[in-house]
PDB file of C-alpha atoms in Angstrom:
ATOM      1  CA  MET A 718     -27.408 -87.865 -53.147  1.00 42.00           C
ATOM      2  CA  PRO A 719     -27.328 -85.887 -50.325  1.00 52.00           C
ATOM      3  CA  PRO A 720     -26.746 -87.722 -47.174  1.00 54.00           C
ATOM      4  CA  HIS A 721     -30.465 -87.487 -46.274  1.00 73.00           C
ATOM      5  CA  CYS A 722     -32.499 -88.300 -49.303  1.00 81.00           C
ATOM      6  CA  ASP A 723     -33.395 -91.633 -48.286  1.00 85.00           C
ATOM      7  CA  THR A 724     -33.799 -91.057 -44.595  1.00 86.00           C
ATOM      8  CA  MET A 725     -37.022 -90.952 -42.630  1.00 91.00           C
ATOM      9  CA  ASP A 726     -36.645 -87.386 -42.070  1.00 88.00           C
ATOM     10  CA  GLY A 727     -35.251 -86.475 -45.418  1.00 88.00           C
ATOM     11  CA  PRO A 728     -36.780 -84.286 -47.824  1.00 90.00           C
ATOM     12  CA  VAL A 729     -38.129 -87.046 -50.265  1.00 93.00           C
ATOM     13  CA  VAL A 730     -39.910 -88.967 -47.280  1.00 94.00           C
ATOM     14  CA  THR A 731     -41.176 -85.593 -45.705  1.00 93.00           C
ATOM     15  CA  ALA A 732     -42.994 -84.850 -49.254  1.00 95.00           C
ATOM     16  CA  ALA A 733     -44.209 -88.237 -49.309  1.00 96.00           C
ATOM     17  CA  ARG A 734     -45.722 -88.094 -45.824  1.00 96.00           C
ATOM     18  CA  LYS A 735     -47.108 -84.611 -46.590  1.00 97.00           C
ATOM     19  CA  ALA A 736     -48.638 -85.874 -49.747  1.00 97.00           C
ATOM     20  CA  LEU A 737     -50.260 -88.713 -48.101  1.00 96.00           C
ATOM     21  CA  ASP A 738     -51.564 -86.565 -45.216  1.00 95.00           C
ATOM     22  CA  ALA A 739     -52.923 -83.928 -47.649  1.00 96.00           C
ATOM     23  CA  ASN A 740     -54.267 -86.704 -49.973  1.00 96.00           C
ATOM     24  CA  ASP A 741     -52.470 -84.832 -52.813  1.00 97.00           C
ATOM     25  CA  VAL A 742     -49.877 -86.884 -54.731  1.00 97.00           C
ATOM     26  CA  THR A 743     -48.697 -83.648 -56.396  1.00 96.00           C
ATOM     27  CA  ILE A 744     -46.639 -82.991 -53.350  1.00 96.00           C
ATOM     28  CA  ALA A 745     -44.570 -86.095 -53.739  1.00 96.00           C
ATOM     29  CA  LEU A 746     -44.242 -85.909 -57.662  1.00 96.00           C
ATOM     30  CA  ALA A 747     -42.077 -83.142 -57.672  1.00 94.00           C
ATOM     31  CA  TYR A 748     -39.241 -85.563 -56.123  1.00 93.00           C
ATOM     32  CA  VAL A 749     -39.460 -88.237 -58.967  1.00 95.00           C
ATOM     33  CA  PRO A 750     -38.757 -87.878 -62.697  1.00 94.00           C
ATOM     34  CA  GLU A 751     -41.556 -87.815 -65.030  1.00 95.00           C
ATOM     35  CA  SER A 752     -40.976 -91.232 -66.056  1.00 95.00           C
ATOM     36  CA  GLY A 753     -41.631 -92.599 -62.562  1.00 95.00           C
ATOM     37  CA  GLU A 754     -44.909 -90.449 -62.173  1.00 96.00           C
ATOM     38  CA  ALA A 755     -47.172 -93.380 -63.173  1.00 97.00           C
ATOM     39  CA  GLU A 756     -45.788 -95.534 -60.617  1.00 97.00           C
ATOM     40  CA  VAL A 757     -45.876 -93.091 -57.784  1.00 97.00           C
ATOM     41  CA  ARG A 758     -49.516 -92.346 -58.646  1.00 97.00           C
ATOM     42  CA  ALA A 759     -50.368 -95.981 -58.717  1.00 97.00           C
ATOM     43  CA  ALA A 760     -48.661 -96.514 -55.173  1.00 97.00           C
ATOM     44  CA  PHE A 761     -50.363 -93.638 -53.674  1.00 97.00           C
ATOM     45  CA  ASP A 762     -53.976 -94.840 -54.682  1.00 96.00           C
ATOM     46  CA  LYS A 763     -53.328 -98.117 -53.386  1.00 95.00           C
ATOM     47  CA  VAL A 764     -51.901 -96.515 -50.080  1.00 96.00           C
ATOM     48  CA  GLN A 765     -54.627 -94.264 -49.735  1.00 94.00           C
ATOM     49  CA  LYS A 766     -57.191 -97.052 -49.772  1.00 92.00           C
ATOM     50  CA  ALA A 767     -54.901 -99.224 -47.465  1.00 93.00           C
ATOM     51  CA  ARG A 768     -54.588 -96.369 -44.818  1.00 93.00           C
ATOM     52  CA  LYS A 769     -58.429 -96.508 -44.108  1.00 90.00           C
ATOM     53  CA  ALA A 770     -58.429-100.198 -43.030  1.00 90.00           C
ATOM     54  CA  ALA A 771     -56.515-100.345 -39.768  1.00 88.00           C
ATOM     55  CA  PRO A 772     -53.755 -98.306 -37.939  1.00 87.00           C
ATOM     56  CA  GLU A 773     -51.409-101.183 -38.739  1.00 88.00           C
ATOM     57  CA  ALA A 774     -52.335-101.043 -42.155  1.00 92.00           C
ATOM     58  CA  ARG A 775     -51.869 -97.427 -42.362  1.00 92.00           C
ATOM     59  CA  GLU A 776     -48.228 -97.679 -40.895  1.00 92.00           C
ATOM     60  CA  VAL A 777     -47.344-100.557 -43.630  1.00 95.00           C
ATOM     61  CA  ALA A 778     -48.932 -98.690 -46.419  1.00 95.00           C
ATOM     62  CA  ASP A 779     -47.122 -95.391 -45.543  1.00 95.00           C
ATOM     63  CA  LEU A 780     -43.756 -97.180 -45.281  1.00 95.00           C
ATOM     64  CA  TYR A 781     -44.729 -98.681 -48.871  1.00 96.00           C
ATOM     65  CA  PHE A 782     -45.088 -95.301 -50.400  1.00 96.00           C
ATOM     66  CA  PHE A 783     -42.052 -93.933 -48.763  1.00 96.00           C
ATOM     67  CA  GLU A 784     -40.156 -96.850 -50.206  1.00 95.00           C
ATOM     68  CA  THR A 785     -41.614 -96.262 -53.644  1.00 96.00           C
ATOM     69  CA  VAL A 786     -41.338 -92.511 -53.736  1.00 96.00           C
ATOM     70  CA  VAL A 787     -37.468 -92.971 -52.512  1.00 95.00           C
ATOM     71  CA  ARG A 788     -36.758 -95.946 -54.985  1.00 94.00           C
ATOM     72  CA  VAL A 789     -38.100 -94.065 -58.135  1.00 95.00           C
ATOM     73  CA  HIS A 790     -36.124 -90.706 -56.930  1.00 94.00           C
ATOM     74  CA  ARG A 791     -33.058 -92.654 -56.905  1.00 90.00           C
ATOM     75  CA  ALA A 792     -33.723 -94.572 -60.205  1.00 91.00           C
ATOM     76  CA  GLY A 793     -34.471 -91.088 -61.722  1.00 89.00           C
ATOM     77  CA  GLU A 794     -30.750 -89.972 -60.669  1.00 84.00           C
ATOM     78  CA  GLY A 795     -29.279 -93.245 -61.834  1.00 86.00           C
ATOM     79  CA  ALA A 796     -28.832 -94.506 -58.326  1.00 86.00           C
ATOM     80  CA  ALA A 797     -29.437 -97.732 -56.644  1.00 87.00           C
ATOM     81  CA  TYR A 798     -32.080 -97.985 -53.970  1.00 88.00           C
ATOM     82  CA  THR A 799     -30.543 -99.267 -50.925  1.00 87.00           C
ATOM     83  CA  GLY A 800     -33.621 -98.941 -48.531  1.00 87.00           C
ATOM     84  CA  LEU A 801     -34.727 -96.287 -46.386  1.00 86.00           C
ATOM     85  CA  LYS A 802     -32.351 -95.124 -43.525  1.00 85.00           C
ATOM     86  CA  PRO A 803     -33.328 -93.985 -40.028  1.00 83.00           C
ATOM     87  CA  ALA A 804     -34.001 -90.410 -39.010  1.00 83.00           C
ATOM     88  CA  GLY A 805     -31.196 -88.395 -37.445  1.00 80.00           C
ATOM     89  CA  LEU A 806     -28.122 -89.664 -39.325  1.00 79.00           C
ATOM     90  CA  ASP A 807     -25.203 -87.313 -39.598  1.00 78.00           C
ATOM     91  CA  GLU A 808     -25.666 -85.357 -42.860  1.00 77.00           C
ATOM     92  CA  GLY A 809     -22.336 -83.390 -42.660  1.00 83.00           C
ATOM     93  CA  PRO A 810     -21.998 -79.839 -42.155  1.00 88.00           C
ATOM     94  CA  VAL A 811     -23.181 -78.412 -45.588  1.00 90.00           C
ATOM     95  CA  ILE A 812     -26.812 -79.895 -45.758  1.00 87.00           C
ATOM     96  CA  PRO A 813     -28.050 -77.960 -42.611  1.00 88.00           C
ATOM     97  CA  ILE A 814     -26.523 -74.746 -43.742  1.00 93.00           C
ATOM     98  CA  ALA A 815     -28.049 -75.482 -47.387  1.00 92.00           C
ATOM     99  CA  GLU A 816     -31.283 -76.086 -45.628  1.00 88.00           C
ATOM    100  CA  ASN A 817     -31.207 -72.972 -43.638  1.00 92.00           C
ATOM    101  CA  ALA A 818     -30.237 -70.686 -46.609  1.00 95.00           C
ATOM    102  CA  ILE A 819     -33.445 -72.126 -48.259  1.00 92.00           C
ATOM    103  CA  GLU A 820     -35.282 -71.380 -45.204  1.00 93.00           C
ATOM    104  CA  THR A 821     -33.966 -68.039 -44.555  1.00 95.00           C
ATOM    105  CA  GLY A 822     -33.736 -66.968 -48.374  1.00 96.00           C
ATOM    106  CA  SER A 823     -30.349 -65.911 -48.041  1.00 96.00           C
ATOM    107  CA  PRO A 824     -27.394 -67.971 -49.479  1.00 96.00           C
ATOM    108  CA  GLU A 825     -24.559 -66.007 -47.727  1.00 97.00           C
ATOM    109  CA  ALA A 826     -23.829 -68.455 -44.981  1.00 96.00           C
ATOM    110  CA  LEU A 827     -23.690 -71.266 -47.435  1.00 96.00           C
ATOM    111  CA  ILE A 828     -21.341 -69.423 -49.834  1.00 96.00           C
ATOM    112  CA  GLY A 829     -19.250 -68.216 -46.922  1.00 96.00           C
ATOM    113  CA  MET A 830     -18.847 -71.937 -45.759  1.00 95.00           C
ATOM    114  CA  LEU A 831     -18.170 -73.455 -49.429  1.00 95.00           C
ATOM    115  CA  ALA A 832     -15.694 -70.687 -49.980  1.00 95.00           C
ATOM    116  CA  GLU A 833     -13.847 -71.138 -46.589  1.00 96.00           C
ATOM    117  CA  THR A 834     -13.688 -74.952 -47.229  1.00 95.00           C
ATOM    118  CA  LEU A 835     -12.377 -74.397 -50.840  1.00 95.00           C
ATOM    119  CA  ARG A 836      -9.820 -71.705 -49.581  1.00 96.00           C
ATOM    120  CA  GLU A 837      -8.588 -74.257 -46.677  1.00 96.00           C
ATOM    121  CA  GLN A 838      -8.272 -77.065 -49.262  1.00 96.00           C
ATOM    122  CA  ILE A 839      -6.420 -75.178 -51.975  1.00 97.00           C
ATOM    123  CA  GLN A 840      -4.107 -73.517 -49.498  1.00 98.00           C
ATOM    124  CA  HIS A 841      -3.406 -77.013 -47.874  1.00 97.00           C
ATOM    125  CA  ARG A 842      -2.716 -78.706 -51.295  1.00 97.00           C
ATOM    126  CA  PHE A 843      -0.825 -75.542 -52.498  1.00 97.00           C
ATOM    127  CA  ALA A 844       1.526 -75.482 -49.283  1.00 97.00           C
ATOM    128  CA  HIS A 845       2.131 -79.451 -49.381  1.00 97.00           C
ATOM    129  CA  MET A 846       3.404 -78.927 -53.089  1.00 96.00           C
ATOM    130  CA  MET A 847       5.228 -75.749 -52.191  1.00 97.00           C
ATOM    131  CA  LYS A 848       7.105 -77.832 -49.286  1.00 96.00           C
ATOM    132  CA  LEU A 849       8.118 -80.526 -52.016  1.00 96.00           C
ATOM    133  CA  ARG A 850       9.087 -78.126 -54.680  1.00 95.00           C
ATOM    134  CA  ASP A 851      12.547 -77.473 -53.680  1.00 93.00           C
ATOM    135  CA  HIS A 852      14.282 -81.001 -53.765  1.00 91.00           C
ATOM    136  CA  ASP A 853      17.417 -82.559 -55.120  1.00 91.00           C
ATOM    137  CA  PRO A 854      16.691 -83.085 -58.984  1.00 85.00           C
ATOM    138  CA  HIS A 855      18.566 -86.356 -58.752  1.00 93.00           C
ATOM    139  CA  ASP A 856      16.175 -87.413 -55.786  1.00 95.00           C
ATOM    140  CA  VAL A 857      13.692 -89.308 -57.878  1.00 96.00           C
ATOM    141  CA  ALA A 858      11.397 -90.251 -54.903  1.00 96.00           C
ATOM    142  CA  LYS A 859      11.296 -86.525 -53.884  1.00 95.00           C
ATOM    143  CA  ALA A 860      10.849 -85.514 -57.601  1.00 95.00           C
ATOM    144  CA  ARG A 861       7.837 -88.073 -57.787  1.00 95.00           C
ATOM    145  CA  ALA A 862       6.521 -86.596 -54.707  1.00 95.00           C
ATOM    146  CA  TYR A 863       6.446 -83.245 -55.887  1.00 96.00           C
ATOM    147  CA  VAL A 864       5.012 -84.336 -59.218  1.00 95.00           C
ATOM    148  CA  GLU A 865       2.393 -85.903 -57.559  1.00 96.00           C
ATOM    149  CA  ALA A 866       1.412 -82.996 -55.402  1.00 96.00           C
ATOM    150  CA  MET A 867       1.636 -80.438 -58.413  1.00 96.00           C
ATOM    151  CA  LEU A 868      -0.577 -82.663 -60.572  1.00 96.00           C
ATOM    152  CA  GLY A 869      -2.780 -83.294 -57.782  1.00 95.00           C
ATOM    153  CA  LEU A 870      -3.545 -79.840 -57.248  1.00 96.00           C
ATOM    154  CA  GLN A 871      -3.815 -79.299 -60.901  1.00 96.00           C
ATOM    155  CA  VAL A 872      -6.398 -82.087 -61.165  1.00 96.00           C
ATOM    156  CA  TYR A 873      -8.346 -81.014 -58.116  1.00 96.00           C
ATOM    157  CA  SER A 874      -8.716 -77.553 -59.432  1.00 96.00           C
ATOM    158  CA  HIS A 875      -9.645 -78.730 -62.763  1.00 95.00           C
ATOM    159  CA  LYS A 876     -12.390 -81.321 -61.597  1.00 94.00           C
ATOM    160  CA  LEU A 877     -13.923 -78.654 -59.109  1.00 93.00           C
ATOM    161  CA  TYR A 878     -14.045 -75.913 -61.767  1.00 92.00           C
ATOM    162  CA  GLY A 879     -15.540 -78.645 -64.365  1.00 92.00           C
ATOM    163  CA  ALA A 880     -18.093 -79.678 -61.763  1.00 89.00           C
ATOM    164  CA  MET A 881     -18.973 -76.000 -61.172  1.00 88.00           C
ATOM    165  CA  LYS A 882     -19.231 -75.023 -64.716  1.00 88.00           C
ATOM    166  CA  ALA A 883     -21.309 -78.235 -65.772  1.00 83.00           C
ATOM    167  CA  ASP A 884     -23.925 -77.459 -62.946  1.00 63.00           C
ATOM    168  CA  ALA A 885     -24.050 -73.805 -64.087  1.00 57.00           C
ATOM    169  CA  HIS A 886     -24.331 -74.779 -67.794  1.00 52.00           C
ATOM    170  CA  ALA A 887     -27.065 -77.392 -67.045  1.00 53.00           C
ATOM    171  CA  GLY A 888     -29.118 -74.581 -65.675  1.00 48.00           C
ATOM    172  CA  HIS A 889     -30.058 -76.596 -62.812  1.00 48.00           C
ATOM    173  CA  SER A 890     -28.718 -77.900 -59.296  1.00 47.00           C
ATOM    174  CA  GLY A 891     -26.818 -81.056 -60.967  1.00 46.00           C
ATOM    175  CA  HIS A 892     -28.953 -83.195 -58.743  1.00 52.00           C
ATOM    176  CA  LYS A 893     -27.410 -86.445 -59.288  1.00 49.00           C
ATOM    177  CA  HIS A 894     -27.244 -87.866 -55.648  1.00 49.00           C
ATOM    178  CA  GLY A 895     -30.465 -88.819 -54.514  1.00 50.00           C
TER     179      GLY A 895
END
């Protein structure tokens, strides 16, 4: 789950808030699996009625709807619901860049950031492995350190490649993060 799918300023709660304000549940349904649609629709209907009672009821009802949509969203990804998080949490460097790419219609900054991060990681792992490569073959501790670094580079590369190809073959974002 991106670090902010369950935050009060994340995309799921933002869509749920827009759905309530527009009286249009379909805005929120895009964020839940089809299997959770009936539950979200039922919660939406209850909440729209409760919102008319009083300002306090509206606040509680809105929060109930946000929690429902996020919980169903998380369940659709096979992830546990751990509650709503406050707005403004540090989401790391990639989410704002990805969001900006979506807003601007250009993935170039995102591609550049991810490519540079990958380059740095591979160069670091490779340099570490090369530093350990020339060792006395009778020094088992140093030989083990080299093998660990060598296999670590290979496994890292294999897992990364597998993740990239799996998402590409699935025909979607591989969204399994909340």
